[in-house]
Amino acid sequence: MEKDFKEYITPPVMLVVLLLAISLIFVFPVLNMIILGAILAYGIRPIARIIQSKLKFESISIILAMIAVLVPLILLIAYIVSVVSGVLTDFLASNPNFDINAVLTQASVYVPQLSPDNISTTIGDIAKYVANYLVGKIGSIANISLDLFILICSVFYFVKDGDKCYNFIKSFVPDDHIEFFDKTVESVENVLKSIFYGHFLTSVIIGIFGAIGYTLLGYPYGIFLGVITGILQLIPIFGPWPIYWALAINDAFNGNYPRVAVVLLFGFFLSWVDMYIRPAISSHHADIHPLILLVGFLAGPLVYGIVGFIVGPLILGITYVVLDSFRKELTESK
C-alpha cells in the first residue's frame, strides 16, 4: 500500500499539485463568477444551439442567446422600478397634505414602537447603513466591473467550449472509474435541471397565476403584484403569502370583507400549487431533500452574496448527488 502510494508521489505529480494550488489562489476571488457563468451557460446553451441552426455562426449565436436571456431581466427590473415610482408619484399627487409624522403619531397609540422618534432613529440607522454600503460598493467599482467581465466571458466560453472542457477533465479519469464519472456528471445535470425547472419555472407559473388572479379580483397593478409574487416565490420561507396577506389586511381595513375571504382562498390556492408543482417538476430530475436546497438558498448569500441564491443550493445539491453516487458504487463493489 505504501509502495503504491509512493509511486504516485512523483516530481511531475508534485509539480501539477503545486501549480493547481497556486492557480486556485489566483482564481478563488472570482471563483463564484466562474461557477455562476458555468450555471448560466448550461441554460443558455440550448438557446444558442437553436439560433446557430439558423445563422451558422457560433460566436454570434452565443452572443444573441446571452442577449435574449439578459434583455427580459433588464425589462423586468425596469418595469418594477417604473411601477413603484408611478405609485409613489400618484400617491403624493393625490395626497398633497400627507404628513407621515401625523400617521406615525396616530399609529403609535396602538403600537408604541411606531412613535415618530423611534421611526426616525430607525430610518436614520438604516440610511447610514445603506449609505456606507453604497460608498463601499462605489469604491469597489473596479472589482464589480471585473466580476461582470469574468462572468460574461465565463458564460461565453462555457457555452462555446463546454464539451472541450468536459472531455479534458474526463481524459484524466482512470478507465475503471469512467462509469462513476459519467453517473456523477449525469447527476450534476439533474441537479441543474431540478433548480432551473423545479424552482425558477415554479416561480414563473406562480407569478402568472398571481397576476391573473389579482387582476380578476380587481386589484390595481395586478401584473405588478404577480411579478412580485413570482420573485418572492424564489426566496425560501417567503413564497406568495406576504402579497395576499397584505392585500387581505388592506381590504379588511377598507371594509371589503368578501374580497378578504376570496383573496385568502386564492392565496392558499397559490401555496397549494407551489407544494404540488415544485416536487412534481423537481422529482423528474433530481431527488434532493428540500432541506438541502433550503440551507443552500439561505446560507449561499452569506458566503457568495446575491450570487449565492443560485450557487448555494447548486453546490450542496451536487455534493449530495456525488456522495450518493459514491455510496452506490461502494455498495455495488461489495
Phi, psi and omega in degrees: 000314180295322180294317179298322180294319180293333179294333180277335182274077179252161178306317178299319180295317179297321178296317179298315180298318179297315180294323177295319179296316179295318179297321180297325178298319180288323186277334189306318181300335181243016183297324180296324178290323179293316178297315179297322178298320178295321179294312180296324179298325179298322179280330183278333186303315178300323179294318179298322180293322178296315179295321182295329179294341179261323186265328182072006177248112189296309184297316179295323179296319180294316180298317179295323178294319178297319178294321181298330178276323186285320184301313178301324178295318179296317179296323179296315178297317179297322179295316180298313180298319181296315181294316181298315179295324178294319178297315179296319180295314179296321181295314181292327179289324180275349178228069183295337181261017181297127181237108182296326180294323178294319179297315180294324179296319179292321181290329182293344175296324181265326180232097184304331182292347181265022178295150181306322181295314180296317180296318180298318179296316180296315179298320178298317178296317179296318180298319179296318180297314181296318180298314179297321179296314181295320178298318178297321179291320178297322179292342181248032179301322180299318179293320179296317179298320179295317178299315180295320179297315179294322178299312181298314179296321180297315179300313183300310186282333174291323176293318185285315188239026180300320180295320179296319178297317180297313181294326178295315179293319182294333181294341179271351183280129177299152183301325182283356178242009181298319181297317178297319180298314180297318178296322179295315179298318178297321179294321178297317177299321179295323177295316178299315179296323179297318181288315181296309185276315186290334184247307182290318179293322176299319179297319178296317181296314179297320178297319179294314177302316180298315180299316180294313183295314181295325178292316179295329179282355174091014178282138174293152180057045181299321179295318179298317178298323177294320178298314179296323177299316178296321179294316179296332179296334179288337185268123180302151178079322183287279184073199185279352191296327179300327183287308186287333175289322178296318178294320180295317179296319178297318178294324179295319178295327181272000176081012180269070187292325177300319181288335175301312181296319183292316183291328177291319177297320178295321178296318177296326176296318178298317179295321178294319178300319179298314181294337181268314186289313186301308178295325182296320180283313185295323184294342179284346185242304181216131179267085182246135180298136182303330181297325180297313179293324179297314178298321178297317179296321184278319183275334182305311180297334178291333182263315187248008183076207183297333177298334183297340177299332178261313186292321183303299180297330180294312181297314180294322178294317179295318179301319180296312184289328177293315177298321179294320178295319179295321178297318179294322179294319178295321180295320181288332182282344181280000000 
